[in-house]
Amino acid sequence: MKKQIKNKVSWVGKVDWELRKFHGNEYSTHKGSTYNSYLIQEEKTVLIDTVWSPFAEEFVENLAQEIDLDNIDYIVANHGENDHSGALPALMKHIPDTPIYCTANAVKSLKGQYHQDWDFRVVKTGDTLDIGNGKELVFVEMMMLHWPDSMATYLTQDNVLFSNDAFGQHLATEKLYNDLVDQCDLDEEAIKYYANILTPFSPILRKKLDEVLSLNLEIDLIATSHGVIWRDNPMQIVEKYSQWANDYQENQITIIYDTMWNGTKILAEKIAEGIGLADQEVVVKVFNLSKSDENDIITEVFKSKTVLVGSPTISNSILHNVAGFIHLMKELKFKNKKAAAFGCYGWSGESVKVLNDLMEDAGFETIDNGFKNHWNPDVDAQESAIKFGEKIAKT
Ligand code: FEO
């Protein structure tokens, strides 16, 4: 169903209430998502992005109820990833000759996925497209935000920035705008999206934000491709991105572990107790990896100044899901974060060294040799774990 967002601009996307995993199984979406597609009906009719392929037929049927598909003059593909381009094959069966405006990399992406020779029109930053009634689309390449093909499109006079993935959130809602949804949900999903998807590209993002701000575009709406449209103080999310892109951290220490027979779990909790005793201000959070959502923990890592990782020793090494989680942190290229390791062992006891090496390889600065405990922690060992926590808090 078409919903007007400003003058002759409408939302024609899909709300996906039941989505719980995105990017295969890589990203948890507890609150669903939306795939936002937009229709501009000036002298020229323009469709900006489509929806994920499972909803392709539904999308085309709905669109055909709103307009004669033959009246679409231009399609803009801000990004080739399937959640935005997935309905193109179904749509292009009806209008095969309609030009598709996108970056050179998006042509590679769209051809690679759909193997079609559509009428691609390659655009670069600053290129414009006249859509009549004195309005233009201005294209801005957003390379690596978050794919090499990403771009944003700005609609003059209405001052709408169609930002695609940037500034988005995986949040299913019937409310179109940022001021109409639960603000805690919105904040949580916006930072989770940044932490889990955009963190590796923070250095690029810093430059791109400067470049976009230097264009002095008047922006009334930031129409993202996931979640809500920013209309109430739309620059608030740009300011947040500026903070997040600058090696963001809060006064938080996060303890992440897995455990076999609860020894390492006891250490985690005692270390947390020690941190709390030594520093009344610092936020301490503890997560058992086996019982927590990895993407939610990544958001906590993103907010942390120090991350403690624990695993017992198994087969001269560490538990595999701890190794997998450290690999995920490495992929995300966190900067300016400290780390320390802990773990119980019965025989050979390599886990703490393995954890230290992996955390350094993942870009963290280890601030201690770590805390090893032989067998299950007794009262003295628990006291030592508290002292270790106090030492970490003071480092
Ligand atoms: Fe990069 Fe929402 O897709």
Coordinates of C-alpha atoms and ligand atoms in Angstrom, one line a residue:
M1 CA 0.0 0.0 0.0
K2 CA 1.4 3.4 -1.1
K3 CA 1.9 5.9 1.7
Q4 CA 2.6 9.5 1.0
I5 CA 5.7 10.9 2.8
K6 CA 6.1 14.3 1.2
N7 CA 4.4 16.1 -1.7
K8 CA 4.7 13.6 -4.6
V9 CA 7.0 11.2 -2.8
S10 CA 5.5 7.9 -1.4
W11 CA 6.7 4.8 0.4
V12 CA 5.9 1.6 -1.5
G13 CA 8.0 -0.9 0.5
K14 CA 7.4 -4.0 2.5
V15 CA 7.2 -4.4 6.3
D16 CA 8.7 -7.8 7.3
W17 CA 7.3 -8.4 10.8
E18 CA 8.6 -12.0 11.1
L19 CA 12.2 -11.6 10.0
R20 CA 14.5 -12.9 12.7
K21 CA 17.8 -13.4 10.9
F22 CA 19.3 -11.3 8.2
H23 CA 22.4 -11.8 5.9
G24 CA 21.7 -15.6 6.2
N25 CA 22.2 -16.3 9.9
E26 CA 24.7 -13.5 10.5
Y27 CA 22.5 -10.8 12.0
S28 CA 19.7 -11.2 14.5
T29 CA 16.6 -9.1 13.8
H30 CA 14.5 -9.5 16.9
K31 CA 12.1 -6.8 15.8
G32 CA 11.8 -7.6 12.1
S33 CA 12.7 -5.1 9.4
T34 CA 11.4 -3.2 6.5
Y35 CA 12.6 -2.9 2.9
N36 CA 11.8 0.7 1.9
S37 CA 11.1 1.5 -1.7
Y38 CA 10.0 4.9 -2.8
L39 CA 8.0 6.3 -5.6
I40 CA 8.4 9.9 -6.9
Q41 CA 5.6 11.1 -9.2
E42 CA 6.6 14.4 -10.7
E43 CA 6.6 15.0 -14.5
K44 CA 8.7 11.9 -14.5
T45 CA 7.9 8.9 -12.4
V46 CA 10.8 7.4 -10.5
L47 CA 11.1 4.2 -8.4
I48 CA 13.9 4.2 -5.9
D49 CA 15.0 0.7 -4.9
T50 CA 12.7 -2.3 -4.5
V51 CA 12.4 -5.1 -1.9
W52 CA 13.8 -8.5 -0.9
S53 CA 13.2 -11.2 -3.5
P54 CA 10.7 -13.3 -1.4
F55 CA 8.4 -10.3 -1.6
A56 CA 9.0 -9.6 -5.3
E57 CA 5.6 -10.7 -6.7
E58 CA 3.7 -9.0 -3.9
F59 CA 5.7 -5.8 -4.5
V60 CA 5.0 -5.7 -8.2
E61 CA 1.3 -6.5 -7.7
N62 CA 0.9 -3.7 -5.1
L63 CA 2.8 -1.3 -7.3
A64 CA 0.7 -2.1 -10.3
Q65 CA -2.4 -1.3 -8.2
E66 CA -1.0 2.2 -7.5
I67 CA 0.3 3.1 -11.0
D68 CA 0.5 1.9 -14.5
L69 CA 4.0 0.2 -14.5
D70 CA 4.6 1.5 -18.0
N71 CA 4.5 5.0 -16.5
I72 CA 7.7 4.4 -14.6
D73 CA 10.3 6.5 -16.4
Y74 CA 13.4 5.8 -14.3
I75 CA 14.5 3.3 -11.7
V76 CA 17.2 4.2 -9.2
A77 CA 19.1 1.3 -7.7
N78 CA 21.0 2.8 -4.8
H79 CA 22.4 -0.6 -3.9
G80 CA 22.6 -4.0 -5.5
E81 CA 22.2 -6.2 -2.4
N82 CA 19.2 -8.5 -2.7
D83 CA 17.1 -6.9 0.0
H84 CA 16.8 -3.8 -2.2
S85 CA 17.2 -5.2 -5.7
G86 CA 15.4 -8.5 -5.2
A87 CA 12.2 -7.5 -7.0
L88 CA 13.9 -6.0 -10.0
P89 CA 13.7 -9.3 -12.1
A90 CA 9.9 -9.5 -11.5
L91 CA 9.4 -5.8 -12.2
M92 CA 11.7 -5.7 -15.3
K93 CA 9.6 -8.5 -16.9
H94 CA 6.9 -5.8 -17.2
I95 CA 9.1 -2.9 -18.1
P96 CA 12.3 -4.3 -19.6
D97 CA 13.4 -1.1 -21.3
T98 CA 13.2 1.2 -18.3
P99 CA 16.6 2.7 -17.5
I100 CA 18.2 1.8 -14.2
Y101 CA 20.4 4.5 -12.6
C102 CA 23.1 3.1 -10.4
T103 CA 26.9 3.2 -9.8
A104 CA 29.4 1.3 -12.0
N105 CA 29.8 -1.2 -9.2
A106 CA 26.1 -1.7 -8.9
V107 CA 26.0 -2.8 -12.6
K108 CA 28.5 -5.5 -11.8
S109 CA 26.5 -6.5 -8.7
L110 CA 23.1 -6.6 -10.5
K111 CA 24.5 -8.4 -13.6
G112 CA 26.2 -10.8 -11.3
Q113 CA 23.1 -11.7 -9.5
Y114 CA 20.4 -11.5 -12.1
H115 CA 22.3 -12.1 -15.4
Q116 CA 20.3 -9.5 -17.3
D117 CA 21.3 -6.8 -19.7
W118 CA 19.0 -4.1 -18.5
D119 CA 19.5 -0.5 -19.6
F120 CA 21.9 0.6 -16.9
R121 CA 22.8 4.3 -16.7
V122 CA 26.0 4.7 -14.7
V123 CA 26.1 7.7 -12.4
K124 CA 28.8 9.3 -10.2
T125 CA 28.8 11.7 -7.3
G126 CA 27.3 15.0 -8.4
D127 CA 25.5 13.7 -11.5
T128 CA 21.9 14.8 -11.7
L129 CA 18.7 13.7 -13.3
D130 CA 15.9 16.1 -14.2
I131 CA 12.5 14.7 -13.2
G132 CA 10.5 17.8 -14.1
N133 CA 8.6 20.4 -12.2
G134 CA 12.0 22.0 -11.5
K135 CA 13.2 19.1 -9.4
E136 CA 16.3 17.0 -9.8
L137 CA 17.8 13.9 -8.4
V138 CA 21.4 14.3 -7.3
F139 CA 23.5 11.1 -6.9
V140 CA 26.2 10.7 -4.2
E141 CA 28.4 7.6 -4.3
M142 CA 28.7 6.0 -0.9
M143 CA 31.4 3.4 -1.7
M144 CA 31.8 0.9 1.1
L145 CA 28.8 2.2 3.0
H146 CA 28.4 -0.6 3.1
W147 CA 29.2 -2.2 -0.2
P148 CA 31.4 -0.9 -3.1
D149 CA 28.2 -0.2 -5.1
S150 CA 26.3 1.8 -2.5
M151 CA 25.0 5.3 -3.3
A152 CA 22.5 7.8 -2.0
T153 CA 20.1 9.9 -4.0
Y154 CA 19.0 13.5 -3.0
L155 CA 15.7 15.0 -4.3
T156 CA 16.0 18.8 -4.6
Q157 CA 13.3 21.1 -3.4
D158 CA 11.6 18.4 -1.3
N159 CA 15.0 18.0 0.4
V160 CA 14.8 14.2 0.8
L161 CA 18.0 12.2 1.1
F162 CA 17.3 8.5 0.0
S163 CA 20.3 7.1 2.0
N164 CA 19.7 3.4 1.4
D165 CA 21.3 1.3 4.2
A166 CA 23.1 4.2 5.8
F167 CA 21.2 5.5 8.9
G168 CA 18.9 2.5 8.8
Q169 CA 17.6 0.1 11.5
H170 CA 16.1 -3.4 11.4
L171 CA 12.8 -2.4 12.9
A172 CA 9.4 -3.5 11.6
T173 CA 6.8 -0.8 12.0
E174 CA 3.7 0.6 10.4
K175 CA 4.8 4.0 11.6
L176 CA 6.9 5.7 8.9
Y177 CA 8.8 8.3 11.0
N178 CA 11.4 8.3 13.7
D179 CA 9.2 10.4 16.1
L180 CA 6.4 7.9 16.0
V181 CA 8.1 4.8 17.2
D182 CA 9.3 3.6 20.6
Q183 CA 12.6 5.6 21.1
C184 CA 14.3 2.9 23.0
D185 CA 13.6 0.4 20.2
L186 CA 14.9 2.9 17.7
D187 CA 18.1 3.8 19.5
E188 CA 18.8 0.1 20.2
E189 CA 18.3 -1.0 16.6
A190 CA 20.2 2.0 15.1
I191 CA 23.3 1.4 17.2
K192 CA 23.1 -2.3 16.7
Y193 CA 23.0 -1.8 12.9
Y194 CA 26.0 0.5 13.0
A195 CA 28.0 -1.8 15.4
N196 CA 27.3 -5.0 13.4
I197 CA 27.4 -3.6 9.8
L198 CA 29.2 -0.3 9.6
T199 CA 32.0 -0.5 12.2
P200 CA 34.7 -1.8 9.7
F201 CA 34.0 1.2 7.5
S202 CA 34.2 3.9 10.1
P203 CA 37.4 5.5 8.6
I204 CA 35.6 5.8 5.2
L205 CA 32.4 6.9 6.9
R206 CA 34.2 9.8 8.6
K207 CA 35.4 11.1 5.2
K208 CA 32.1 10.6 3.6
L209 CA 30.1 12.4 6.3
D210 CA 32.5 15.4 5.9
E211 CA 32.0 15.2 2.1
V212 CA 28.2 15.1 2.4
L213 CA 28.1 17.8 5.1
S214 CA 30.3 20.1 2.9
L215 CA 27.6 19.9 0.1
N216 CA 25.4 21.9 2.5
L217 CA 22.3 20.1 1.3
E218 CA 19.2 21.1 3.1
I219 CA 17.8 17.9 4.4
D220 CA 14.2 17.6 5.6
L221 CA 13.9 13.8 5.5
I222 CA 16.4 11.0 5.5
A223 CA 14.6 8.2 3.8
T224 CA 16.6 5.0 4.7
S225 CA 16.0 1.6 3.2
H226 CA 15.4 -0.1 6.5
G227 CA 13.2 1.0 9.4
V228 CA 11.9 4.5 9.9
I229 CA 12.4 7.7 7.9
W230 CA 14.2 10.4 10.0
R231 CA 12.0 13.5 9.9
D232 CA 12.1 14.9 13.4
N233 CA 15.6 16.5 13.6
P234 CA 16.9 14.2 10.8
M235 CA 20.5 15.4 11.4
Q236 CA 20.4 13.7 14.8
I237 CA 21.3 10.4 13.2
V238 CA 24.1 12.0 11.2
E239 CA 25.5 13.4 14.4
K240 CA 25.2 10.0 16.0
Y241 CA 27.1 8.4 13.0
S242 CA 29.8 11.1 13.5
Q243 CA 30.3 10.0 17.1
W244 CA 30.1 6.3 16.3
A245 CA 32.6 6.6 13.4
N246 CA 35.2 8.1 15.7
D247 CA 36.2 4.9 17.7
Y248 CA 33.2 5.3 19.8
Q249 CA 33.1 4.0 23.4
E250 CA 31.3 4.5 26.7
N251 CA 32.5 3.9 30.2
Q252 CA 31.7 0.2 30.0
I253 CA 33.6 -3.0 30.5
T254 CA 32.1 -6.2 29.0
I255 CA 32.9 -9.7 30.1
I256 CA 32.2 -12.4 27.5
Y257 CA 32.8 -16.1 28.2
D258 CA 31.7 -19.7 27.7
T259 CA 32.1 -22.4 30.2
M260 CA 32.1 -26.2 30.5
W261 CA 31.5 -27.0 34.2
N262 CA 30.8 -23.4 35.4
G263 CA 34.4 -22.7 36.7
T264 CA 35.0 -20.0 34.0
K265 CA 31.4 -18.7 34.7
I266 CA 32.3 -18.2 38.4
L267 CA 35.5 -16.4 37.4
A268 CA 33.4 -14.1 35.1
E269 CA 31.0 -13.2 37.8
K270 CA 33.8 -12.6 40.4
I271 CA 35.8 -10.5 38.0
A272 CA 32.6 -8.4 37.4
E273 CA 32.2 -8.0 41.2
G274 CA 35.8 -6.8 41.5
I275 CA 35.4 -4.2 38.7
G276 CA 32.2 -3.0 40.4
L277 CA 34.0 -2.7 43.8
A278 CA 36.9 -0.7 42.3
D279 CA 34.9 1.6 40.1
Q280 CA 31.4 2.8 41.0
E281 CA 30.9 4.6 37.7
V282 CA 31.9 2.0 35.1
V283 CA 29.1 -0.1 33.6
V284 CA 29.9 -3.8 33.8
K285 CA 28.0 -6.4 31.7
V286 CA 28.5 -10.1 31.6
F287 CA 27.4 -12.5 28.8
N288 CA 27.6 -16.2 28.5
L289 CA 28.1 -16.6 24.8
S290 CA 26.1 -19.8 24.7
K291 CA 23.1 -18.1 26.1
S292 CA 23.2 -14.7 24.5
D293 CA 22.7 -13.3 21.1
E294 CA 26.0 -12.6 19.4
N295 CA 24.9 -9.5 17.6
D296 CA 23.5 -8.0 20.8
I297 CA 26.9 -8.7 22.4
I298 CA 28.7 -7.0 19.5
T299 CA 26.7 -3.9 20.3
E300 CA 28.0 -4.1 23.8
V301 CA 31.5 -4.6 22.6
F302 CA 31.0 -1.5 20.4
K303 CA 30.1 0.5 23.5
S304 CA 33.0 -0.9 25.6
K305 CA 36.4 0.5 26.4
T306 CA 37.6 -2.9 27.6
V307 CA 36.5 -6.4 26.8
L308 CA 37.3 -9.4 28.9
V309 CA 37.1 -12.8 27.2
G310 CA 37.0 -16.1 29.0
S311 CA 37.2 -19.8 28.1
P312 CA 38.3 -23.0 29.8
T313 CA 41.0 -24.9 28.1
I314 CA 39.9 -27.7 25.9
S315 CA 42.1 -29.8 23.6
N316 CA 45.0 -27.4 24.3
S317 CA 42.9 -24.5 23.1
I318 CA 39.5 -22.7 23.7
L319 CA 35.9 -23.4 23.2
H320 CA 35.0 -23.0 19.5
N321 CA 32.2 -20.5 19.9
V322 CA 34.6 -18.2 21.8
A323 CA 37.0 -18.5 18.9
G324 CA 34.1 -17.8 16.5
F325 CA 33.1 -14.7 18.4
I326 CA 36.6 -13.4 18.5
H327 CA 36.7 -13.9 14.7
L328 CA 33.5 -11.9 14.4
M329 CA 35.1 -9.1 16.4
K330 CA 38.2 -9.2 14.2
E331 CA 36.0 -8.9 11.1
L332 CA 34.5 -5.7 12.5
K333 CA 37.9 -4.1 13.0
F334 CA 37.2 -2.5 16.4
K335 CA 39.8 0.2 17.3
N336 CA 41.0 1.7 20.5
K337 CA 39.7 -1.1 22.8
K338 CA 41.6 -2.9 25.6
A339 CA 41.3 -6.6 26.4
A340 CA 42.2 -9.2 28.9
A341 CA 41.6 -13.0 29.2
F342 CA 40.6 -15.5 31.8
G343 CA 39.7 -19.2 32.1
C344 CA 39.8 -22.3 34.2
Y345 CA 41.8 -25.4 33.3
G346 CA 42.3 -28.9 34.6
W347 CA 45.4 -30.2 32.7
S348 CA 47.4 -28.3 30.2
G349 CA 45.9 -24.8 30.6
E350 CA 46.6 -23.0 27.3
S351 CA 43.3 -21.1 27.0
V352 CA 44.4 -17.7 28.4
K353 CA 47.4 -17.5 26.1
V354 CA 45.3 -18.5 23.1
L355 CA 42.8 -15.9 24.0
N356 CA 45.4 -13.2 24.4
D357 CA 47.0 -14.0 21.0
L358 CA 43.6 -14.1 19.3
M359 CA 42.5 -10.8 20.9
E360 CA 45.7 -9.1 19.8
D361 CA 45.3 -10.5 16.3
A362 CA 41.8 -9.0 16.4
G363 CA 43.2 -5.5 17.0
F364 CA 42.6 -5.3 20.8
E365 CA 45.3 -4.1 23.2
T366 CA 45.8 -6.7 25.9
I367 CA 46.4 -5.0 29.2
D368 CA 47.3 -8.0 31.4
N369 CA 48.7 -11.5 31.0
G370 CA 45.3 -12.7 32.1
F371 CA 43.8 -14.8 34.9
K372 CA 44.2 -18.6 34.9
N373 CA 42.7 -20.9 37.5
H374 CA 43.4 -24.5 38.1
W375 CA 40.3 -26.6 38.5
N376 CA 37.1 -25.1 39.9
P377 CA 37.7 -21.8 41.8
D378 CA 37.7 -22.2 45.6
V379 CA 37.2 -19.4 48.0
D380 CA 40.8 -18.2 47.6
A381 CA 40.6 -18.3 43.8
Q382 CA 37.3 -16.4 43.8
E383 CA 39.0 -13.7 46.0
S384 CA 41.9 -13.6 43.5
A385 CA 39.3 -13.2 40.6
I386 CA 37.8 -10.3 42.5
K387 CA 41.3 -8.7 42.8
F388 CA 41.9 -9.3 39.1
G389 CA 38.7 -7.4 38.4
E390 CA 39.8 -4.6 40.6
K391 CA 43.1 -4.4 38.8
I392 CA 41.4 -4.4 35.4
A393 CA 39.1 -1.5 36.5
K394 CA 42.1 0.5 37.6
T395 CA 44.1 -0.1 34.4
Ligands
FEO1 FE1 23.2 -3.8 2.1 FE2 20.0 -3.5 3.2 O1 21.4 -4.1 2.1

